[in-house]
Short mmCIF file of C-alpha atoms in Angstrom, two decimals:
data_model
loop_
_atom_site.label_atom_id
_atom_site.label_comp_id
_atom_site.label_asym_id
_atom_site.label_seq_id
_atom_site.Cartn_x
_atom_site.Cartn_y
_atom_site.Cartn_z
CA MET A 1 23.23 -5.87 -2.26
CA THR A 2 26.71 -4.46 -2.96
CA LEU A 3 29.81 -4.48 -0.75
CA GLU A 4 29.44 -0.72 -0.47
CA ARG A 5 26.54 -1.38 1.86
CA LEU A 6 28.65 -3.41 4.26
CA CYS A 7 31.02 -2.27 6.97
CA SER A 8 31.66 -5.92 7.73
CA THR A 9 31.04 -8.57 5.07
CA ALA A 10 30.57 -11.10 7.85
CA HIS A 11 27.23 -9.66 8.87
CA ARG A 12 23.97 -9.33 6.94
CA ASN A 13 21.78 -7.80 9.63
CA TYR A 14 21.58 -4.03 9.79
CA LEU A 15 21.68 -3.82 13.57
CA THR A 16 24.89 -5.84 13.98
CA ARG A 17 26.51 -3.98 11.12
CA ALA A 18 25.65 -0.60 12.55
CA LEU A 19 27.00 -1.58 15.96
CA LEU A 20 30.24 -2.85 14.42
CA CYS A 21 30.60 0.41 12.56
CA GLY A 22 30.45 2.45 15.71
CA LEU A 23 26.82 3.40 15.94
CA GLY A 24 26.60 2.21 19.55
CA VAL A 25 23.35 1.88 21.43
CA PHE A 26 20.32 3.33 19.70
CA SER A 27 16.56 3.23 19.96
CA PHE A 28 14.23 1.84 17.36
CA ALA A 29 11.73 4.53 18.19
CA GLN A 30 10.71 6.51 15.15
CA GLY A 31 11.05 9.77 17.00
CA LEU A 32 14.81 9.27 17.44
CA MET A 33 15.61 9.41 13.74
CA ALA A 34 16.49 13.09 13.79
CA GLN A 35 20.05 12.78 12.51
CA ASP A 36 21.44 12.76 8.97
CA LYS A 37 19.06 15.42 7.67
CA PRO A 38 19.22 15.76 3.89
CA ALA A 39 21.35 18.67 2.76
CA THR A 40 19.33 21.46 1.21
CA THR A 41 21.91 21.81 -1.58
CA GLN A 42 21.48 18.26 -2.84
CA PRO A 43 20.39 17.84 -6.47
CA LEU A 44 16.79 16.95 -7.12
CA PRO A 45 15.88 13.25 -7.09
CA VAL A 46 15.88 11.54 -10.47
CA LEU A 47 12.46 10.40 -11.69
CA THR A 48 12.68 7.02 -13.38
CA PRO A 49 10.21 4.32 -14.50
CA GLN A 50 12.52 1.59 -13.15
CA VAL A 51 11.33 -0.10 -9.96
CA PRO A 52 14.34 -0.36 -7.61
CA LEU A 53 15.34 -3.90 -6.70
CA GLU A 54 17.22 -3.01 -3.51
CA ILE A 55 18.11 0.05 -1.49
CA THR A 56 21.24 2.10 -2.16
CA VAL A 57 23.22 2.78 1.01
CA THR A 58 24.37 6.38 1.05
CA LYS A 59 26.38 6.62 4.27
CA LYS A 60 29.44 4.71 5.45
CA PRO A 61 29.15 3.47 8.10
CA PRO A 62 25.35 3.35 7.99
CA THR A 63 23.23 4.37 10.94
CA LEU A 64 19.65 3.52 11.73
CA ALA A 65 18.65 7.01 10.65
CA SER A 66 20.60 6.93 7.38
CA LEU A 67 19.19 3.49 6.53
CA GLN A 68 15.67 4.74 7.23
CA ASP A 69 16.29 7.53 4.75
CA ASP A 70 17.66 5.03 2.22
CA PHE A 71 14.54 2.90 2.54
CA ASP A 72 12.34 6.00 2.26
CA VAL A 73 14.12 6.88 -1.00
CA PHE A 74 13.48 3.29 -2.14
CA SER A 75 9.78 3.87 -1.37
CA TRP A 76 9.62 7.08 -3.36
CA GLN A 77 11.47 5.49 -6.30
CA THR A 78 8.98 2.61 -6.26
CA PHE A 79 6.00 4.96 -6.03
CA ILE A 80 7.28 6.96 -9.01
CA ALA A 81 7.87 3.86 -11.14
CA LEU A 82 4.51 2.26 -10.34
CA ASN A 83 2.65 5.47 -11.12
CA TRP A 84 4.48 6.08 -14.41
CA PRO A 85 2.21 6.42 -17.48
CA ALA A 86 1.75 2.97 -19.01
CA ASN A 87 1.57 1.47 -22.45
CA SER A 88 -1.39 -0.74 -23.26
CA ASP A 89 0.53 -3.81 -22.03
CA GLY A 90 1.28 -2.21 -18.65
CA THR A 91 4.93 -1.43 -19.34
CA PRO A 92 6.08 2.14 -18.63
CA ASP A 93 5.72 4.58 -21.50
CA THR A 94 9.21 6.02 -21.74
CA ASN A 95 8.00 8.73 -24.11
CA LEU A 96 6.23 10.32 -21.16
CA THR A 97 7.17 11.18 -17.61
CA ILE A 98 5.15 10.80 -14.44
CA GLY A 99 2.52 13.52 -14.26
CA GLN A 100 1.93 13.70 -17.98
CA ALA A 101 -1.36 12.27 -19.26
CA PRO A 102 -2.44 12.57 -15.59
CA ASN A 103 -5.59 10.46 -15.63
CA ASP A 104 -4.53 7.78 -18.09
CA PRO A 105 -3.64 4.31 -16.77
CA VAL A 106 -0.37 3.91 -14.92
CA VAL A 107 1.89 0.87 -14.56
CA TRP A 108 0.32 -0.73 -11.48
CA GLN A 109 -3.14 -0.70 -13.08
CA SER A 110 -2.03 -3.63 -15.22
CA TYR A 111 -1.58 -5.69 -12.03
CA ARG A 112 -4.16 -8.33 -11.14
CA GLU A 113 -6.90 -7.55 -8.66
CA SER A 114 -7.25 -10.15 -5.95
CA ARG A 115 -10.87 -10.87 -6.82
CA SER A 116 -9.79 -11.94 -10.31
CA ILE A 117 -7.34 -14.47 -8.83
CA PHE A 118 -9.39 -16.16 -6.10
CA LEU A 119 -12.52 -17.22 -7.92
CA PRO A 120 -15.67 -19.11 -6.86
CA ASP A 121 -15.17 -22.88 -6.48
CA GLY A 122 -11.41 -22.44 -6.84
CA ALA A 123 -11.59 -21.88 -10.59
CA THR A 124 -8.37 -21.22 -12.50
CA PRO A 125 -7.86 -17.47 -13.03
CA ALA A 126 -7.52 -16.03 -16.51
CA PRO A 127 -3.95 -15.75 -17.85
CA TRP A 128 -1.87 -12.65 -17.12
CA GLY A 129 -2.78 -9.77 -19.42
CA GLU A 130 -6.25 -11.06 -20.20
CA GLU A 131 -9.19 -8.82 -19.38
CA THR A 132 -11.11 -9.89 -16.30
CA PRO A 133 -14.89 -9.90 -16.73
CA PRO A 134 -16.85 -7.64 -14.38
CA PRO A 135 -18.84 -9.17 -11.53
CA ALA A 136 -22.26 -10.54 -12.47
CA VAL A 137 -23.99 -7.66 -10.70
CA CYS A 138 -22.44 -5.32 -13.29
CA LYS A 139 -23.99 -7.19 -16.24
CA ASN A 140 -25.96 -4.12 -17.35
CA ILE A 141 -22.72 -2.18 -17.96
CA ASP A 142 -21.09 -2.78 -21.34
CA ALA A 143 -17.66 -4.19 -20.48
CA LYS A 144 -16.40 -3.56 -24.02
CA HIS A 145 -16.65 0.20 -23.59
CA LEU A 146 -15.24 0.65 -20.11
CA PRO A 147 -12.51 3.32 -19.84
CA ALA A 148 -8.96 1.99 -19.88
CA GLY A 149 -7.74 0.96 -16.45
CA THR A 150 -11.23 0.64 -14.93
CA LEU A 151 -10.99 -0.88 -11.45
CA ARG A 152 -13.44 -3.21 -9.73
CA LEU A 153 -14.04 -1.77 -6.26
CA THR A 154 -16.15 -3.54 -3.70
CA GLN A 155 -14.11 -3.56 -0.48
CA VAL A 156 -15.36 -1.03 2.04
CA GLY A 157 -13.37 -1.65 5.20
CA LYS A 158 -10.39 -3.41 6.76
CA THR A 159 -12.49 -6.08 8.41
CA PRO A 160 -12.49 -9.87 8.08
CA ASN A 161 -15.76 -10.09 6.13
CA VAL A 162 -15.94 -6.70 4.42
CA LEU A 163 -12.34 -6.53 3.25
CA ASP A 164 -12.57 -10.26 2.59
CA GLU A 165 -9.17 -10.93 4.18
CA SER A 166 -10.55 -13.43 6.64
CA GLY A 167 -7.38 -13.76 8.66
CA GLU A 168 -6.84 -10.07 9.38
CA PRO A 169 -6.63 -9.70 13.17
CA PHE A 170 -8.23 -6.27 13.30
CA LYS A 171 -11.95 -5.77 12.91
CA THR A 172 -11.95 -2.05 12.48
CA GLY A 173 -14.83 -0.92 10.31
CA PRO A 174 -15.32 1.10 7.13
CA LEU A 175 -13.96 4.59 6.49
CA ILE A 176 -16.56 7.23 5.57
CA ASP A 177 -15.48 10.24 3.53
CA GLN A 178 -16.60 13.84 3.94
CA ASN A 179 -19.40 13.31 1.41
CA GLY A 180 -20.84 10.60 3.64
CA GLN A 181 -19.79 7.83 1.22
CA TYR A 182 -17.82 4.67 1.89
CA THR A 183 -14.13 4.68 0.95
CA ARG A 184 -13.36 1.80 -1.41
CA PHE A 185 -10.28 -0.41 -1.51
CA SER A 186 -8.45 -2.64 -3.94
CA ILE A 187 -5.60 -5.14 -3.59
CA MET A 188 -3.38 -5.91 -6.59
CA THR A 189 -0.45 -8.25 -7.31
CA ASN A 190 2.25 -7.92 -9.92
CA GLN A 191 3.10 -10.60 -12.48
CA ALA A 192 5.77 -12.33 -10.39
CA MET A 193 3.39 -12.80 -7.49
CA PHE A 194 0.47 -13.78 -9.72
CA THR A 195 2.57 -16.36 -11.58
CA TYR A 196 3.72 -17.99 -8.34
CA ILE A 197 0.12 -18.31 -7.16
CA VAL A 198 -1.05 -19.80 -10.45
CA ASN A 199 1.90 -22.16 -10.99
CA ASN A 200 1.46 -23.60 -7.50
CA LYS A 201 -2.36 -23.61 -7.70
CA LEU A 202 -2.56 -21.54 -4.54
CA TYR A 203 -5.69 -19.83 -5.87
CA SER A 204 -7.84 -22.73 -4.57
CA LYS A 205 -8.22 -24.51 -1.23
CA GLN A 206 -7.61 -27.82 -2.96
CA GLY A 207 -4.45 -26.49 -4.58
CA GLN A 208 -3.16 -25.24 -1.24
CA LYS A 209 -3.90 -28.60 0.34
CA LEU A 210 -1.87 -30.37 -2.35
CA PHE A 211 0.92 -27.77 -2.13
CA ASN A 212 1.04 -28.32 1.67
CA ALA A 213 4.08 -26.11 2.36
CA ASP A 214 4.93 -22.60 3.42
CA ALA A 215 4.59 -20.08 0.60
CA ASN A 216 7.80 -18.43 -0.58
CA PHE A 217 7.10 -15.73 -3.15
CA PRO A 218 9.95 -14.74 -5.48
CA ALA A 219 12.04 -11.81 -4.27
CA SER A 220 13.57 -9.02 -6.29
CA ASP A 221 17.21 -9.79 -7.05
CA ALA A 222 19.51 -6.90 -7.86
CA THR A 223 22.34 -9.24 -8.89
CA LYS A 224 20.18 -10.94 -11.52
CA GLN A 225 18.22 -7.76 -12.28
CA GLN A 226 14.95 -9.59 -11.68
CA LEU A 227 11.83 -7.96 -10.29
CA GLY A 228 10.20 -10.00 -7.56
CA SER A 229 6.83 -9.88 -5.82
CA ILE A 230 4.91 -6.65 -5.26
CA MET A 231 1.43 -6.22 -3.84
CA ILE A 232 -0.45 -2.95 -3.66
CA LYS A 233 -3.39 -1.78 -1.57
CA THR A 234 -5.16 1.36 -2.72
CA ALA A 235 -7.92 3.48 -1.18
CA TRP A 236 -10.38 5.58 -3.20
CA VAL A 237 -13.16 8.14 -2.73
CA LYS A 238 -15.91 8.98 -5.19
CA MET A 239 -15.31 12.27 -6.93
CA GLY A 240 -17.74 15.18 -6.65
CA GLY A 241 -19.31 16.97 -3.72
CA LYS A 242 -16.47 18.17 -1.49
CA TYR A 243 -13.80 16.58 -3.69
CA ASP A 244 -12.19 18.40 -6.63
CA PRO A 245 -11.00 15.81 -9.20
CA SER A 246 -8.11 18.07 -10.27
CA LYS A 247 -6.45 17.46 -6.88
CA PHE A 248 -6.45 13.66 -7.15
CA TYR A 249 -5.11 10.96 -9.39
CA THR A 250 -8.42 9.74 -10.79
CA THR A 251 -9.59 6.73 -12.69
CA TYR A 252 -12.89 4.99 -13.29
CA ALA A 253 -14.14 2.07 -11.27
CA LEU A 254 -17.05 -0.32 -11.15
CA VAL A 255 -18.17 0.49 -7.63
CA TYR A 256 -20.38 -2.36 -6.51
CA ASP A 257 -22.02 -3.52 -3.32
CA ASN A 258 -21.83 -7.22 -2.48
CA PRO A 259 -24.80 -8.62 -0.54
CA ASP A 260 -22.56 -11.38 0.87
CA GLU A 261 -20.41 -8.88 2.74
CA GLU A 262 -22.86 -7.52 5.31
CA PRO A 263 -26.48 -8.24 6.26
CA GLY A 264 -28.89 -5.89 4.54
CA VAL A 265 -26.61 -4.94 1.66
CA LYS A 266 -28.36 -4.99 -1.71
CA PRO A 267 -26.41 -5.77 -4.89
CA SER A 268 -25.64 -2.79 -7.08
CA CYS A 269 -23.00 -1.69 -9.57
CA VAL A 270 -22.22 1.83 -10.81
CA LEU A 271 -19.43 3.19 -12.99
CA GLU A 272 -17.87 6.08 -11.03
CA GLN A 273 -14.92 8.42 -11.23
CA VAL A 274 -12.80 7.85 -8.11
CA GLY A 275 -9.79 9.61 -6.63
CA LEU A 276 -6.77 8.00 -4.98
CA VAL A 277 -6.34 8.75 -1.26
CA GLY A 278 -4.13 5.88 -0.03
CA PHE A 279 -1.38 3.80 -1.62
CA HIS A 280 0.40 0.99 0.23
CA ILE A 281 3.21 -1.12 -1.29
CA GLY A 282 4.68 -4.42 -0.14
CA HIS A 283 7.84 -5.38 -2.03
CA LYS A 284 9.82 -8.56 -1.30
CA THR A 285 13.57 -8.30 -1.92
CA GLN A 286 16.47 -10.70 -1.47
CA ASP A 287 17.74 -9.01 1.67
CA GLU A 288 14.30 -8.11 3.03
CA PRO A 289 12.36 -11.41 3.06
CA GLN A 290 9.87 -9.78 5.45
CA TRP A 291 9.17 -7.39 2.55
CA VAL A 292 9.63 -3.61 2.44
CA TRP A 293 6.42 -1.80 3.37
CA SER A 294 5.91 1.68 1.92
CA THR A 295 2.83 3.76 2.60
CA PHE A 296 1.67 6.95 0.86
CA GLU A 297 -1.35 9.19 1.32
CA HIS A 298 -3.05 12.19 -0.20
CA VAL A 299 -1.65 15.32 1.46
CA ASP A 300 -5.14 16.52 2.48
CA ASN A 301 -6.26 13.31 4.17
CA VAL A 302 -6.03 14.13 7.88
CA PRO A 303 -4.37 16.43 10.42
CA THR A 304 -1.94 15.09 13.01
CA LYS A 305 -3.07 14.52 16.58
CA GLY A 306 -1.87 17.24 18.92
CA GLN A 307 -1.17 19.66 16.07
CA ALA A 308 -3.41 22.44 14.85
CA ALA A 309 -5.57 21.66 11.83
CA THR A 310 -4.04 23.89 9.16
CA LEU A 311 -6.44 23.20 6.29
CA ALA A 312 -9.98 24.47 5.88
CA ALA A 313 -11.04 21.03 4.66
CA TYR A 314 -9.63 17.51 4.84
CA ASN A 315 -10.59 14.30 3.11
CA PHE A 316 -11.38 12.51 6.39
CA PHE A 317 -11.60 15.23 9.05
CA ASP A 318 -13.96 18.12 9.69
CA PRO A 319 -12.15 20.98 11.49
CA HIS A 320 -15.51 22.51 12.44
CA CYS A 321 -16.85 19.43 14.22
CA LYS A 322 -15.96 19.81 17.89
CA ASN A 323 -17.92 16.83 19.19
CA CYS A 324 -16.96 14.23 16.58
CA ALA A 325 -15.44 11.07 18.04
CA VAL A 326 -11.91 10.78 16.65
CA ASN A 327 -10.54 7.54 15.17
CA GLN A 328 -13.69 5.59 15.95
CA PRO A 329 -15.38 3.28 13.41
CA PRO A 330 -18.98 4.01 12.43
CA PRO A 331 -21.65 2.07 14.32
CA ARG A 332 -23.23 -0.97 12.73
CA PRO A 333 -25.04 -1.84 10.60
CA TRP A 334 -22.57 -1.10 7.80
CA ASN A 335 -24.17 -0.62 4.42
CA PRO A 336 -22.32 1.09 1.55
CA GLY A 337 -25.63 1.38 -0.28
CA ASN A 338 -26.90 4.03 2.15
CA ARG A 339 -27.32 7.45 0.61
CA TYR A 340 -25.40 9.05 3.46
CA THR A 341 -23.41 7.89 6.50
CA LYS A 342 -21.94 10.24 9.08
CA PRO A 343 -18.32 10.94 8.01
CA SER A 344 -15.39 9.49 9.91
CA GLN A 345 -13.25 11.88 11.95
CA VAL A 346 -9.66 10.69 11.59
CA GLU A 347 -6.38 12.10 12.87
CA ARG A 348 -2.86 10.81 12.31
CA VAL A 349 -1.53 9.38 15.56
CA ILE A 350 2.18 8.99 14.69
CA PRO A 351 3.51 12.18 13.04
CA ILE A 352 5.39 12.07 9.77
CA THR A 353 9.02 12.63 10.75
CA THR A 354 10.90 15.78 9.83
CA GLU A 355 13.23 13.69 7.68
CA ALA A 356 10.34 12.16 5.72
CA GLN A 357 8.80 15.61 5.27
CA GLN A 358 12.10 16.88 3.86
CA LEU A 359 12.31 13.94 1.48
CA ASN A 360 8.71 14.55 0.40
CA ALA A 361 9.59 18.17 -0.33
CA ALA A 362 12.57 17.08 -2.45
CA TYR A 363 10.47 14.69 -4.53
CA HIS A 364 7.72 17.28 -4.88
CA GLN A 365 10.34 19.67 -6.27
CA ALA A 366 11.44 17.03 -8.77
CA LEU A 367 7.85 16.28 -9.79
CA ALA A 368 7.10 19.98 -10.23
CA ALA A 369 10.25 20.47 -12.29
CA ALA A 370 9.09 17.70 -14.64
CA VAL A 371 5.41 18.72 -14.77
CA PRO A 372 4.61 21.98 -12.94
CA ASP A 373 1.00 21.07 -12.14
CA SER A 374 1.64 17.36 -11.55
CA VAL A 375 -1.21 15.67 -9.70
CA TRP A 376 1.42 13.65 -7.82
CA LEU A 377 2.35 16.76 -5.85
CA ASN A 378 -0.73 15.88 -3.79
CA TYR A 379 0.79 12.66 -2.44
CA GLU A 380 3.33 12.12 0.32
CA LEU A 381 5.27 9.29 1.92
CA VAL A 382 4.15 8.56 5.46
CA SER A 383 7.01 6.16 6.20
CA THR A 384 8.67 2.86 5.29
CA GLN A 385 8.88 -0.20 7.52
CA TRP A 386 11.85 -2.50 6.95
CA PRO A 387 13.67 -5.33 8.79
CA THR A 388 16.78 -4.23 10.68
CA ASP A 389 17.72 -7.88 11.27
CA ALA A 390 16.23 -9.93 8.47
CA GLN A 391 17.99 -13.11 9.63
CA SER A 392 17.05 -12.81 13.31
CA LYS A 393 16.86 -16.16 15.09
CA THR A 394 14.39 -14.86 17.66
CA ASP A 395 12.19 -12.40 15.75
CA PRO A 396 10.62 -13.68 12.49
CA THR A 397 9.48 -10.13 11.72
CA GLY A 398 13.14 -9.07 11.39
CA VAL A 399 13.10 -6.43 14.16
CA PRO A 400 11.19 -3.85 12.11
CA ALA A 401 11.90 -0.14 12.05
CA PRO A 402 9.88 1.86 12.73
CA SER A 403 8.04 -0.48 15.09
CA PHE A 404 4.64 0.80 13.96
CA LEU A 405 3.35 2.01 10.60
CA ALA A 406 -0.19 3.04 9.71
CA ASN A 407 -1.90 4.53 6.70
CA ALA A 408 -4.76 6.78 7.83
CA THR A 409 -6.99 5.36 5.09
CA LEU A 410 -6.12 1.68 5.55
CA GLU A 411 -5.50 1.40 9.30
CA SER A 412 -7.61 4.36 10.36
CA TYR A 413 -8.74 2.95 13.69
CA ILE A 414 -5.68 0.96 14.77
CA GLN A 415 -2.98 3.62 14.75
CA GLY A 416 -0.66 3.95 17.73
CA HIS A 417 2.21 2.40 19.68
CA VAL A 418 0.58 -0.59 21.41
CA LYS A 419 2.10 -3.98 20.58
CA GLN A 420 -0.31 -6.60 19.19
CA THR A 421 -2.97 -3.88 18.88
CA SER A 422 -1.61 -0.97 16.84
CA SER A 423 -0.82 -1.27 13.16
CA SER A 424 2.54 -2.80 12.22
CA CYS A 425 2.82 -4.26 8.73
CA MET A 426 5.34 -6.96 9.57
CA ALA A 427 3.88 -7.90 12.95
CA CYS A 428 0.42 -8.24 11.41
CA HIS A 429 1.36 -10.05 8.21
CA ASN A 430 3.70 -12.42 10.02
CA ASN A 431 0.50 -14.09 11.27
CA ALA A 432 -0.83 -14.74 7.77
CA THR A 433 -1.43 -18.36 6.78
CA THR A 434 -2.89 -20.34 3.91
CA THR A 435 -6.34 -21.91 4.24
CA ASN A 436 -4.74 -25.07 5.63
CA GLY A 437 -2.53 -23.30 8.18
CA ASN A 438 0.85 -23.00 6.46
CA PHE A 439 2.80 -19.73 6.53
CA SER A 440 1.72 -17.62 3.56
CA ASP A 441 4.80 -15.36 3.33
CA PHE A 442 3.45 -12.13 4.82
CA THR A 443 0.24 -11.95 2.79
CA TYR A 444 -3.36 -12.70 3.75
CA LEU A 445 -4.37 -13.00 0.12
CA LEU A 446 -4.08 -16.77 0.05
CA GLN A 447 -6.86 -17.05 2.61
CA ARG A 448 -9.25 -15.85 -0.10
CA ALA A 449 -8.96 -19.19 -1.88
CA GLN A 450 -12.24 -21.07 -2.35
#
């Protein structure tokens, strides 16, 4: 982080720095970030395949609101870089720009899926860059002729057993789309995170027992120009029915049902075209050891609670259903193999701020200027959660702002403002441990070790 960011070089935490610079008393509430609106005459954002390593502070002295905007820009820059068209080795194709070759693989699709890292009996995962074999249930599908970038999707809900993150504190239930099908999820890690897991043998319970220490994943370092750890959660719906593939970033996936996840589930595996509806990024940086949490959604996902539904159709809301229970998980039993399940009725509880909406509009302008019909015009930033006091002696979560952050596709049923109940990336992930109880550095992935 440069000296330009600092009003006082004696202080690293954002809160102290802002107070020293004359900000005075302020609230951490998201609704009070209505200052420092972006000027309408500003040039369009630059679209680049380079993942940012740290935020750029744009106002001196910084305020809570201006820093929120800086972190939101960081989120958009990261989203752009990760969704840049990729070469076969996963590096960005600099001969193209984002939005060109719209359904070809993008950079993050070269990341490793969690199920290819944490293998049965604690087996060593395949080296980085090596193709991961499909699950055994997909044996009838020729792996040699799968489309490039094919995902392996089995997760059907943010629950301890279904999502397979056994330490997650919220048992919320699957999300059902407007076609009556289960939304599918995937969790990916970049090479820095994968390498740390493999080198320290954290992919197995035995390896974690021998490691016997808190995890400390490498952080991005702007001074050394080194990219640190990034993990991505994505949410997908099957194309067809009420969903027009031209409105989504699409790819192909082996959509399979795991009989070990829920009673009554029968094994199956089908190659399907799926469309992206949720995109959540955790990025660890030198000055944000609690990670920076950025969450994006498809623009048609849900309406906002208390506001009129402006669209004729949403991805996870039916404007014509007057008696549908809102933000309630489907009743058990949960079985993704069912032909049809009553769709979920989801509303956004915390509105997207005016400032975030303005930033979304600016990036949409830039995307449209590069590729007029860019599929990425259908995605928007919800918000970014970041530590205002990363070195706090009393709050290991770093005093996050905003206090709560939820993606309507990933935390559908735990949105809100209630501490220890509503979704907060840092508050939730601060509880994550390894299989033998050590701190796992804000990720539940290590609990998947066998």
